mmCIF file of C-alpha atoms in Angstrom:
data_model
loop_
_atom_site.group_PDB
_atom_site.id
_atom_site.type_symbol
_atom_site.label_atom_id
_atom_site.label_comp_id
_atom_site.label_asym_id
_atom_site.label_seq_id
_atom_site.Cartn_x
_atom_site.Cartn_y
_atom_site.Cartn_z
ATOM 1 C CA MET A 1 177.372 15.964 29.552
ATOM 2 C CA ASN A 2 179.822 14.108 31.785
ATOM 3 C CA HIS A 3 177.162 12.088 33.573
ATOM 4 C CA SER A 4 178.056 8.960 31.605
ATOM 5 C CA GLU A 5 181.579 9.045 33.019
ATOM 6 C CA ARG A 6 180.182 8.576 36.541
ATOM 7 C CA ILE A 7 177.778 5.733 35.673
ATOM 8 C CA ALA A 8 178.930 2.141 36.049
ATOM 9 C CA GLY A 9 179.317 0.308 32.744
ATOM 10 C CA ASP A 10 177.344 -2.752 33.874
ATOM 11 C CA LEU A 11 174.373 -0.494 34.602
ATOM 12 C CA CYS A 12 174.531 0.867 31.063
ATOM 13 C CA VAL A 13 174.611 -2.659 29.642
ATOM 14 C CA LYS A 14 171.492 -3.617 31.604
ATOM 15 C CA CYS A 15 169.687 -0.417 30.657
ATOM 16 C CA ARG A 16 170.735 -0.056 26.999
ATOM 17 C CA GLY A 17 169.260 3.417 26.859
ATOM 18 C CA GLY A 18 165.690 2.314 27.491
ATOM 19 C CA ARG A 19 165.126 1.893 31.233
ATOM 20 C CA TYR A 20 167.000 4.923 32.621
ATOM 21 C CA LEU A 21 168.478 2.890 35.464
ATOM 22 C CA CYS A 22 171.000 5.668 36.172
ATOM 23 C CA GLY A 23 168.175 7.879 37.412
ATOM 24 C CA LEU A 24 168.476 10.452 34.622
ATOM 25 C CA SER A 25 165.598 11.337 32.306
ATOM 26 C CA TYR A 26 167.779 10.862 29.244
ATOM 27 C CA CYS A 27 170.654 8.603 28.203
ATOM 28 C CA PRO A 28 174.030 10.412 27.995
ATOM 29 C CA LEU A 29 175.429 7.626 25.812
ATOM 30 C CA LEU A 30 172.631 8.044 23.276
ATOM 31 C CA VAL A 31 173.140 11.803 23.218
ATOM 32 C CA ARG A 32 176.800 11.210 22.425
ATOM 33 C CA GLN A 33 175.989 8.686 19.693
ATOM 34 C CA LEU A 34 173.146 10.655 18.122
ATOM 35 C CA SER A 35 175.257 13.794 17.857
ATOM 36 C CA ALA A 36 178.359 11.896 16.661
ATOM 37 C CA PRO A 37 177.800 12.654 12.946
ATOM 38 C CA PHE A 38 178.063 16.351 13.790
ATOM 39 C CA LYS A 39 180.994 16.070 16.197
ATOM 40 C CA ILE A 40 183.347 15.701 13.299
ATOM 41 C CA LYS A 41 186.433 17.890 13.294
ATOM 42 C CA ILE A 42 185.153 20.795 11.259
ATOM 43 C CA GLY A 43 188.345 22.699 11.923
ATOM 44 C CA ARG A 44 187.852 26.404 11.457
ATOM 45 C CA GLU A 45 185.405 26.343 8.556
ATOM 46 C CA LEU A 46 181.721 25.513 8.479
ATOM 47 C CA TYR A 47 179.263 25.374 5.618
ATOM 48 C CA GLY A 48 175.721 24.575 6.653
ATOM 49 C CA SER A 49 172.089 25.622 6.482
ATOM 50 C CA SER A 50 171.155 27.847 9.410
ATOM 51 C CA PRO A 51 167.625 26.762 10.569
ATOM 52 C CA PRO A 52 167.817 29.882 10.985
ATOM 53 C CA SER A 53 169.383 30.243 14.430
ATOM 54 C CA PHE A 54 170.313 33.593 15.975
ATOM 55 C CA PHE A 55 171.170 34.191 19.622
ATOM 56 C CA VAL A 56 172.111 37.377 21.480
ATOM 57 C CA GLY A 57 173.915 37.096 24.808
ATOM 58 C CA ARG A 58 173.545 39.553 27.674
ATOM 59 C CA ALA A 59 177.075 39.521 29.162
ATOM 60 C CA GLY A 60 178.799 42.883 28.736
ATOM 61 C CA TYR A 61 175.564 44.724 27.870
ATOM 62 C CA PRO A 62 175.311 47.159 26.056
ATOM 63 C CA ARG A 63 178.140 45.525 24.098
ATOM 64 C CA VAL A 64 176.868 42.011 23.433
ATOM 65 C CA ARG A 65 177.828 38.879 21.557
ATOM 66 C CA LEU A 66 175.784 37.640 18.619
ATOM 67 C CA TYR A 67 175.709 33.961 17.778
ATOM 68 C CA PRO A 68 174.334 32.958 14.383
ATOM 69 C CA ALA A 69 174.470 29.168 14.254
ATOM 70 C CA ALA A 70 174.183 26.232 11.866
ATOM 71 C CA PRO A 71 174.819 22.491 11.860
ATOM 72 C CA PRO A 72 177.361 21.050 9.404
ATOM 73 C CA GLU A 73 174.440 19.992 7.240
ATOM 74 C CA VAL A 74 172.883 21.452 4.094
ATOM 75 C CA GLY A 75 169.193 21.243 3.348
ATOM 76 C CA ASP A 76 166.052 21.430 5.457
ATOM 77 C CA THR A 77 167.410 22.016 8.969
ATOM 78 C CA SER A 78 164.281 23.783 10.258
ATOM 79 C CA VAL A 79 163.765 21.114 12.953
ATOM 80 C CA TYR A 80 166.754 22.558 14.817
ATOM 81 C CA GLU A 81 164.709 25.682 15.684
ATOM 82 C CA ASN A 82 161.160 24.332 15.822
ATOM 83 C CA PRO A 83 159.911 23.890 19.418
ATOM 84 C CA LYS A 84 156.649 22.285 18.293
ATOM 85 C CA SER A 85 158.586 19.446 16.679
ATOM 86 C CA TRP A 86 160.652 18.922 19.857
ATOM 87 C CA LEU A 87 157.655 18.373 22.132
ATOM 88 C CA ASN A 88 157.208 14.641 21.580
ATOM 89 C CA MET A 89 160.813 13.975 20.616
ATOM 90 C CA PRO A 90 162.871 11.748 22.961
ATOM 91 C CA LEU A 91 165.018 13.964 25.175
ATOM 92 C CA GLU A 92 168.190 12.309 23.807
ATOM 93 C CA ASN A 93 167.251 13.290 20.259
ATOM 94 C CA PHE A 94 166.434 16.850 21.259
ATOM 95 C CA LEU A 95 169.738 17.297 23.066
ATOM 96 C CA ALA A 96 171.755 15.718 20.251
ATOM 97 C CA LEU A 97 170.014 17.978 17.754
ATOM 98 C CA ARG A 98 170.618 21.200 19.662
ATOM 99 C CA LEU A 99 174.209 20.375 20.633
ATOM 100 C CA SER A 100 174.988 19.963 16.933
ATOM 101 C CA LEU A 101 174.499 23.694 16.289
ATOM 102 C CA TYR A 102 177.877 25.373 15.811
ATOM 103 C CA ARG A 103 177.858 29.014 16.935
ATOM 104 C CA ALA A 104 179.902 31.831 15.434
ATOM 105 C CA SER A 105 180.335 34.756 17.838
ATOM 106 C CA LEU A 106 180.907 38.404 17.107
ATOM 107 C CA GLN A 107 180.565 41.532 19.229
ATOM 108 C CA ARG A 108 178.290 44.494 18.551
ATOM 109 C CA ARG A 109 176.830 47.366 20.508
ATOM 110 C CA VAL A 110 173.071 47.035 20.960
ATOM 111 C CA GLU A 111 172.410 50.391 19.276
ATOM 112 C CA ASP A 112 174.098 49.145 16.077
ATOM 113 C CA ALA A 113 170.715 47.648 15.155
ATOM 114 C CA PHE A 114 169.233 51.125 14.651
ATOM 115 C CA ASN A 115 171.324 51.795 11.554
ATOM 116 C CA PRO A 116 172.935 48.389 10.964
ATOM 117 C CA PRO A 117 176.154 47.975 8.980
ATOM 118 C CA ARG A 118 175.937 45.567 6.085
ATOM 119 C CA ASP A 119 177.123 42.480 7.991
ATOM 120 C CA LEU A 120 174.598 43.030 10.791
ATOM 121 C CA GLN A 121 171.827 43.720 8.293
ATOM 122 C CA GLU A 122 172.577 40.360 6.635
ATOM 123 C CA LEU A 123 172.255 38.653 10.016
ATOM 124 C CA GLN A 124 168.980 40.464 10.704
ATOM 125 C CA LEU A 125 167.605 39.164 7.414
ATOM 126 C CA LEU A 126 168.889 35.701 8.317
ATOM 127 C CA ALA A 127 167.005 35.908 11.641
ATOM 128 C CA LEU A 128 163.840 36.993 9.796
ATOM 129 C CA SER A 129 163.947 34.078 7.370
ATOM 130 C CA GLN A 130 161.219 31.486 7.793
ATOM 131 C CA SER A 131 163.259 28.737 6.156
ATOM 132 C CA PRO A 132 166.885 27.556 6.360
ATOM 133 C CA VAL A 133 169.592 29.735 4.813
ATOM 134 C CA ASP A 134 172.961 28.432 3.621
ATOM 135 C CA THR A 135 175.747 30.077 5.618
ATOM 136 C CA GLU A 136 179.521 29.995 5.391
ATOM 137 C CA VAL A 137 181.602 30.643 8.521
ATOM 138 C CA VAL A 138 185.329 30.905 9.086
ATOM 139 C CA PHE A 139 186.216 30.667 12.794
ATOM 140 C CA GLU A 140 189.261 32.186 14.460
ATOM 141 C CA LYS A 141 189.753 28.875 16.253
ATOM 142 C CA GLU A 142 188.032 25.517 16.390
ATOM 143 C CA PRO A 143 184.594 25.724 18.102
ATOM 144 C CA ARG A 144 184.298 24.104 21.529
ATOM 145 C CA GLY A 145 181.911 23.681 24.447
ATOM 146 C CA ALA A 146 178.133 23.890 24.804
ATOM 147 C CA TYR A 147 175.603 26.371 26.205
ATOM 148 C CA PHE A 148 172.803 25.658 28.684
ATOM 149 C CA ASN A 149 170.415 28.285 30.014
ATOM 150 C CA GLU A 150 167.100 28.508 31.852
ATOM 151 C CA TYR A 151 165.471 30.524 29.058
ATOM 152 C CA THR A 152 166.877 29.179 25.797
ATOM 153 C CA PRO A 153 167.301 25.685 24.347
ATOM 154 C CA PRO A 154 170.811 24.158 24.590
ATOM 155 C CA MET A 155 173.324 25.039 21.883
ATOM 156 C CA GLY A 156 176.552 23.468 20.711
ATOM 157 C CA PRO A 157 180.189 24.517 20.240
ATOM 158 C CA ALA A 158 181.179 28.172 19.752
ATOM 159 C CA ALA A 159 184.174 30.219 18.626
ATOM 160 C CA PRO A 160 184.796 33.805 17.514
ATOM 161 C CA ALA A 161 184.012 34.344 13.853
ATOM 162 C CA LYS A 162 186.670 35.557 11.460
ATOM 163 C CA SER A 163 184.035 35.938 8.757
ATOM 164 C CA ILE A 164 180.363 35.084 8.250
ATOM 165 C CA ARG A 165 178.817 34.979 4.801
ATOM 166 C CA VAL A 166 175.118 34.437 4.184
ATOM 167 C CA VAL A 167 175.181 32.481 0.940
ATOM 168 C CA GLY A 168 171.532 31.570 0.546
ATOM 169 C CA GLN A 169 168.562 33.875 0.079
ATOM 170 C CA PRO A 170 166.480 34.454 3.235
ATOM 171 C CA LYS A 171 162.752 33.842 2.717
ATOM 172 C CA ILE A 172 160.966 36.431 4.829
ATOM 173 C CA PRO A 173 157.183 36.415 5.398
ATOM 174 C CA LYS A 174 155.499 39.446 3.847
ATOM 175 C CA ARG A 175 154.187 40.723 7.184
ATOM 176 C CA ALA A 176 157.618 40.514 8.779
ATOM 177 C CA GLU A 177 159.258 42.158 5.759
ATOM 178 C CA ARG A 178 156.847 45.072 5.942
ATOM 179 C CA LEU A 179 157.378 45.535 9.681
ATOM 180 C CA TYR A 180 161.158 45.361 9.233
ATOM 181 C CA GLY A 181 160.906 48.306 6.871
ATOM 182 C CA ASP A 182 158.419 50.259 9.035
ATOM 183 C CA ARG A 183 160.147 52.541 11.549
ATOM 184 C CA ASP A 184 156.880 54.088 12.799
ATOM 185 C CA VAL A 185 155.374 50.967 14.412
ATOM 186 C CA LYS A 186 156.224 50.330 18.067
ATOM 187 C CA ALA A 187 157.996 47.046 18.794
ATOM 188 C CA SER A 188 155.126 45.823 20.987
ATOM 189 C CA GLU A 189 152.623 46.576 18.210
ATOM 190 C CA ALA A 190 154.807 44.764 15.687
ATOM 191 C CA VAL A 191 154.987 41.711 17.990
ATOM 192 C CA VAL A 192 151.177 41.566 18.217
ATOM 193 C CA GLU A 193 150.724 42.103 14.483
ATOM 194 C CA MET A 194 153.137 39.283 13.641
ATOM 195 C CA TYR A 195 151.385 36.952 16.087
ATOM 196 C CA ALA A 196 147.949 37.839 14.684
ATOM 197 C CA SER A 197 149.236 37.006 11.204
ATOM 198 C CA GLY A 198 150.075 33.474 12.351
ATOM 199 C CA LEU A 199 153.834 33.729 12.908
ATOM 200 C CA ASP A 200 155.243 31.503 15.643
ATOM 201 C CA VAL A 201 156.263 32.874 19.036
ATOM 202 C CA SER A 202 159.847 31.625 18.639
ATOM 203 C CA TYR A 203 160.099 33.409 15.276
ATOM 204 C CA ILE A 204 158.831 36.676 16.780
ATOM 205 C CA SER A 205 161.290 36.439 19.682
ATOM 206 C CA ARG A 206 164.160 35.950 17.229
ATOM 207 C CA ALA A 207 163.068 39.007 15.206
ATOM 208 C CA LEU A 208 162.874 41.154 18.335
ATOM 209 C CA SER A 209 166.240 39.908 19.568
ATOM 210 C CA ALA A 210 167.854 40.760 16.220
ATOM 211 C CA GLY A 211 166.753 44.390 16.558
ATOM 212 C CA ALA A 212 164.516 44.092 13.494
ATOM 213 C CA LEU A 213 161.334 45.594 14.991
ATOM 214 C CA GLY A 214 160.138 48.906 16.361
ATOM 215 C CA ARG A 215 161.115 52.556 16.318
ATOM 216 C CA ASN A 216 164.160 52.760 18.575
ATOM 217 C CA ARG A 217 165.768 49.525 17.448
ATOM 218 C CA ARG A 218 168.240 47.710 19.646
ATOM 219 C CA LEU A 219 169.734 44.240 19.781
ATOM 220 C CA VAL A 220 167.945 42.476 22.626
ATOM 221 C CA PRO A 221 169.501 39.618 24.612
ATOM 222 C CA THR A 222 167.570 36.510 23.625
ATOM 223 C CA ARG A 223 166.424 35.638 27.152
ATOM 224 C CA TRP A 224 164.901 39.130 27.493
ATOM 225 C CA ALA A 225 163.275 38.932 24.077
ATOM 226 C CA ILE A 226 161.638 35.562 24.841
ATOM 227 C CA THR A 227 160.037 36.812 28.050
ATOM 228 C CA ALA A 228 159.086 40.151 26.487
ATOM 229 C CA VAL A 229 157.208 38.425 23.665
ATOM 230 C CA ASP A 230 155.442 36.011 26.045
ATOM 231 C CA LYS A 231 154.354 38.953 28.215
ATOM 232 C CA ILE A 232 153.322 41.264 25.365
ATOM 233 C CA LEU A 233 151.202 38.565 23.724
ATOM 234 C CA SER A 234 149.592 37.287 26.919
ATOM 235 C CA ASP A 235 148.772 40.893 27.924
ATOM 236 C CA TYR A 236 147.199 41.387 24.506
ATOM 237 C CA LEU A 237 145.049 38.260 24.794
ATOM 238 C CA LEU A 238 144.080 38.897 28.405
ATOM 239 C CA GLN A 239 142.652 42.291 27.510
ATOM 240 C CA ARG A 240 140.013 40.337 25.603
ATOM 241 C CA VAL A 241 139.766 37.403 28.006
ATOM 242 C CA ARG A 242 138.767 39.782 30.836
ATOM 243 C CA GLU A 243 135.665 40.701 28.815
ATOM 244 C CA PHE A 244 134.437 37.086 28.533
ATOM 245 C CA PRO A 245 131.991 35.383 30.933
ATOM 246 C CA GLU A 246 133.397 33.118 33.648
ATOM 247 C CA ILE A 247 133.628 29.363 33.124
ATOM 248 C CA ASP A 248 130.705 27.316 34.423
ATOM 249 C CA GLY A 249 132.546 24.858 36.701
ATOM 250 C CA TYR A 250 135.915 23.596 37.889
ATOM 251 C CA TYR A 251 138.190 22.152 35.195
ATOM 252 C CA LEU A 252 141.208 19.905 35.672
ATOM 253 C CA TYR A 253 143.897 19.330 33.042
ATOM 254 C CA ALA A 254 147.017 17.187 33.379
ATOM 255 C CA ARG A 255 149.990 16.255 31.237
ATOM 256 C CA ARG A 256 152.684 13.806 32.194
ATOM 257 C CA THR A 257 155.893 13.873 30.180
ATOM 258 C CA VAL A 258 159.516 12.862 30.682
ATOM 259 C CA GLY A 259 160.495 13.806 34.231
ATOM 260 C CA ASN A 260 157.620 16.277 34.597
ATOM 261 C CA LEU A 261 153.968 16.563 35.533
ATOM 262 C CA PHE A 262 151.883 19.613 34.591
ATOM 263 C CA ILE A 263 148.555 20.345 36.297
ATOM 264 C CA ALA A 264 146.049 23.103 35.486
ATOM 265 C CA ILE A 265 142.969 23.938 37.538
ATOM 266 C CA LEU A 266 140.451 26.471 36.238
ATOM 267 C CA ALA A 267 137.900 27.921 38.642
ATOM 268 C CA PRO A 268 134.864 30.160 37.933
ATOM 269 C CA SER A 269 136.160 33.633 38.720
ATOM 270 C CA LYS A 270 137.472 36.810 37.214
ATOM 271 C CA TRP A 271 140.986 36.421 35.794
ATOM 272 C CA ALA A 272 143.666 35.417 38.285
ATOM 273 C CA TYR A 273 146.764 33.352 37.708
ATOM 274 C CA GLU A 274 149.254 31.288 39.655
ATOM 275 C CA TRP A 275 152.366 29.463 38.436
ATOM 276 C CA GLY A 276 154.205 27.077 40.733
ATOM 277 C CA GLU A 277 157.138 24.701 40.253
ATOM 278 C CA ALA A 278 158.284 21.938 42.605
ATOM 279 C CA PHE A 279 161.777 20.540 42.095
ATOM 280 C CA GLU A 280 162.650 17.217 43.645
ATOM 281 C CA PRO A 281 166.223 16.690 44.886
ATOM 282 C CA HIS A 282 168.936 16.318 42.221
ATOM 283 C CA THR A 283 166.980 18.007 39.452
ATOM 284 C CA VAL A 284 167.784 20.990 37.283
ATOM 285 C CA TRP A 285 168.241 24.023 39.585
ATOM 286 C CA ASN A 286 167.940 21.882 42.739
ATOM 287 C CA PRO A 287 171.143 19.991 43.593
ATOM 288 C CA GLY A 288 170.045 19.708 47.235
ATOM 289 C CA ASP A 289 168.454 16.881 49.183
ATOM 290 C CA SER A 290 164.942 18.254 49.761
ATOM 291 C CA VAL A 291 162.034 19.392 47.600
ATOM 292 C CA VAL A 292 161.959 23.084 46.677
ATOM 293 C CA ILE A 293 158.699 24.791 45.673
ATOM 294 C CA GLU A 294 158.535 28.222 44.064
ATOM 295 C CA MET A 295 155.333 30.076 43.279
ATOM 296 C CA ASP A 296 154.111 33.450 42.072
ATOM 297 C CA TYR A 297 150.750 34.899 41.120
ATOM 298 C CA GLU A 298 148.698 37.824 39.865
ATOM 299 C CA LEU A 299 145.117 39.009 40.293
ATOM 300 C CA TYR A 300 142.666 40.560 37.849
ATOM 301 C CA HIS A 301 144.746 43.602 36.870
ATOM 302 C CA GLY A 302 148.026 41.703 36.537
ATOM 303 C CA ARG A 303 151.291 42.723 38.189
ATOM 304 C CA ARG A 304 153.751 45.579 37.795
ATOM 305 C CA ASP A 305 156.929 43.891 39.010
ATOM 306 C CA TYR A 306 158.814 41.001 37.426
ATOM 307 C CA PRO A 307 158.066 37.622 39.062
ATOM 308 C CA GLU A 308 161.058 36.163 40.864
ATOM 309 C CA ILE A 309 160.149 32.701 39.595
ATOM 310 C CA GLY A 310 161.478 33.648 36.140
ATOM 311 C CA GLY A 311 160.516 33.352 32.487
ATOM 312 C CA CYS A 312 158.432 30.177 32.814
ATOM 313 C CA TYR A 313 155.797 32.306 34.546
ATOM 314 C CA TYR A 314 155.093 34.210 31.325
ATOM 315 C CA ALA A 315 155.571 31.203 29.030
ATOM 316 C CA ALA A 316 152.811 29.319 30.878
ATOM 317 C CA ARG A 317 150.726 32.513 31.133
ATOM 318 C CA LEU A 318 150.721 32.854 27.345
ATOM 319 C CA ALA A 319 149.621 29.237 26.901
ATOM 320 C CA MET A 320 146.804 29.772 29.401
ATOM 321 C CA ALA A 321 145.714 33.068 27.826
ATOM 322 C CA GLU A 322 145.554 31.356 24.422
ATOM 323 C CA ALA A 323 143.380 28.552 25.827
ATOM 324 C CA LEU A 324 140.926 30.916 27.534
ATOM 325 C CA TYR A 325 140.749 33.045 24.402
ATOM 326 C CA ARG A 326 139.812 29.944 22.381
ATOM 327 C CA MET A 327 137.162 29.082 24.974
ATOM 328 C CA ARG A 328 135.844 32.667 25.072
ATOM 329 C CA ARG A 329 135.840 32.409 28.864
ATOM 330 C CA GLN A 330 137.797 33.804 31.803
ATOM 331 C CA ALA A 331 138.791 31.995 34.991
ATOM 332 C CA ALA A 332 141.176 31.818 37.906
ATOM 333 C CA ALA A 333 143.988 29.665 36.526
ATOM 334 C CA ILE A 334 146.236 27.569 38.761
ATOM 335 C CA LEU A 335 149.188 25.904 37.032
ATOM 336 C CA TRP A 336 151.554 23.643 38.932
ATOM 337 C CA ARG A 337 154.561 21.724 37.639
ATOM 338 C CA GLU A 338 156.387 18.879 39.367
ATOM 339 C CA VAL A 339 159.972 18.178 38.241
ATOM 340 C CA TYR A 340 161.248 14.741 39.238
ATOM 341 C CA THR A 341 164.678 13.476 40.222
ATOM 342 C CA GLY A 342 166.766 12.735 37.125
ATOM 343 C CA PHE A 343 165.510 15.686 35.075
ATOM 344 C CA THR A 344 168.803 17.569 35.116
ATOM 345 C CA ILE A 345 169.020 19.391 31.785
ATOM 346 C CA PRO A 346 167.909 23.039 31.350
ATOM 347 C CA THR A 347 165.671 22.827 28.300
ATOM 348 C CA GLY A 348 164.526 26.457 27.997
ATOM 349 C CA VAL A 349 161.124 28.031 28.625
ATOM 350 C CA TRP A 350 159.789 26.583 25.355
ATOM 351 C CA TRP A 351 159.459 23.320 27.308
ATOM 352 C CA VAL A 352 156.914 24.877 29.649
ATOM 353 C CA ARG A 353 155.068 26.861 26.981
ATOM 354 C CA GLU A 354 154.643 23.938 24.577
ATOM 355 C CA ASN A 355 153.757 21.381 27.250
ATOM 356 C CA VAL A 356 151.130 23.666 28.783
ATOM 357 C CA ARG A 357 149.761 24.418 25.322
ATOM 358 C CA GLU A 358 149.503 20.699 24.585
ATOM 359 C CA MET A 359 147.882 19.995 27.952
ATOM 360 C CA LEU A 360 145.235 22.686 27.458
ATOM 361 C CA ARG A 361 144.284 21.357 24.025
ATOM 362 C CA GLY A 362 142.909 18.250 25.723
ATOM 363 C CA GLU A 363 139.472 17.709 27.213
ATOM 364 C CA PRO A 364 139.367 18.580 30.928
ATOM 365 C CA ALA A 365 137.768 16.649 33.746
ATOM 366 C CA ARG A 366 134.909 18.725 35.196
ATOM 367 C CA PHE A 367 133.876 19.124 38.827
ATOM 368 C CA ASP A 368 131.233 21.004 40.790
ATOM 369 C CA THR A 369 133.365 22.170 43.712
ATOM 370 C CA LEU A 370 136.872 23.391 44.425
ATOM 371 C CA GLU A 371 137.339 20.638 47.009
ATOM 372 C CA ASP A 372 136.516 17.963 44.417
ATOM 373 C CA VAL A 373 138.920 19.289 41.782
ATOM 374 C CA LEU A 374 141.735 19.620 44.337
ATOM 375 C CA GLU A 375 141.161 16.068 45.554
ATOM 376 C CA ALA A 376 141.291 14.758 41.973
ATOM 377 C CA ALA A 377 144.505 16.681 41.348
ATOM 378 C CA SER A 378 146.063 15.244 44.508
ATOM 379 C CA TYR A 379 145.736 11.704 43.115
ATOM 380 C CA LEU A 380 147.784 12.720 40.069
ATOM 381 C CA MET A 381 150.580 14.544 41.874
ATOM 382 C CA LYS A 382 153.533 12.975 43.611
ATOM 383 C CA LEU A 383 153.923 15.677 46.233
ATOM 384 C CA PRO A 384 151.280 15.895 48.970
ATOM 385 C CA LEU A 385 148.568 18.430 48.178
ATOM 386 C CA GLU A 386 149.298 20.131 51.500
ATOM 387 C CA ASN A 387 152.741 21.136 50.217
ATOM 388 C CA TRP A 388 151.158 22.980 47.321
ATOM 389 C CA LEU A 389 148.380 24.553 49.375
ATOM 390 C CA ALA A 390 150.911 25.899 51.863
ATOM 391 C CA MET A 391 152.458 27.977 49.037
ATOM 392 C CA SER A 392 149.336 28.827 47.021
ATOM 393 C CA ARG A 393 147.830 32.307 47.122
ATOM 394 C CA ILE A 394 144.955 31.718 44.691
ATOM 395 C CA VAL A 395 143.406 28.650 46.379
ATOM 396 C CA PRO A 396 142.851 30.436 49.753
ATOM 397 C CA LEU A 397 141.255 33.361 47.916
ATOM 398 C CA LEU A 398 138.921 30.966 46.088
ATOM 399 C CA LYS A 399 138.028 29.167 49.296
ATOM 400 C CA SER A 400 137.185 32.424 51.057
ATOM 401 C CA ARG A 401 135.272 33.615 47.972
ATOM 402 C CA LEU A 402 137.459 36.702 47.628
ATOM 403 C CA LEU A 403 137.861 36.103 43.892
#
């Protein structure tokens, strides 16, 4: 958040937060101003409504840090943990919102979730709540800093907790309450059952991370829980998608959003999937001076190893599986993302999942041949099509009719 210190003041005056003349995809000054009401000196005490927010770190595993969080605000704070509401929000507003979450940290062993002590059980119930819960925190010292990560949304200042008291009454959905009390259901089965009942993916990930599901319960680092839920649910949907007939042509979807372009190409074929990301210079994860493209894929039966490209692979896979399930069709799915210079903030994999979901809700352009759909996609993308084709594994298989 120190970008504004390196930007000339006259440039800021000309821009006034609307033209992004500094080259960033957000305005650091606006982030500072929008979060100002929550940057008050709270000292060592905080009373606020947790959205709810519950994060589990992975450092020191199997002894991990838990971070329940809340803004210094009482009332309906659910927007702080609602990815669907962030999708069309200006990036400045999203960052200001998330950086206003104050985190209280405490250490626990992951196996403590199996037979949780009272304080951990209270936090599990907080994590299972579907609406904000008033929380009172006394910190050992004044919270400082911020947290940015590839998998999770940004979070604000943190400090060790001297005490945490859940003041309000958590409101837990009936399905989640039943599964919390059921020690005979496997965690993966509980994840699917919660999803089928209409509970949001982010809610399910939080429940899994809190060690509130399954037989052999453990606290799960949040980044692992997010990817696990995306994979479990996409596997579940794809079992059914593989039984559907193939699509009847070549479909092209596109979504352009702040600093990003998403492209999806569906081809008539048995299930196959490819996720690729191109990062221009001076973007998140690419501080260098040349474009970097990463790509990974799977064929009909999926893959056994974890993709090196990371959690976005499964976030986009879930969005695609949901779309094909709605269509009652299967296809070879090619998803490419271009990240443009100035997009420098790690937003979390929700950004990919929700943008791909939104893109696939639209009406696609339809084509008769693979060559036609690729040519149409090339007009939308900034990078030359040849750069993508040089990395793709699915396109050559389609061209040679091996899929």
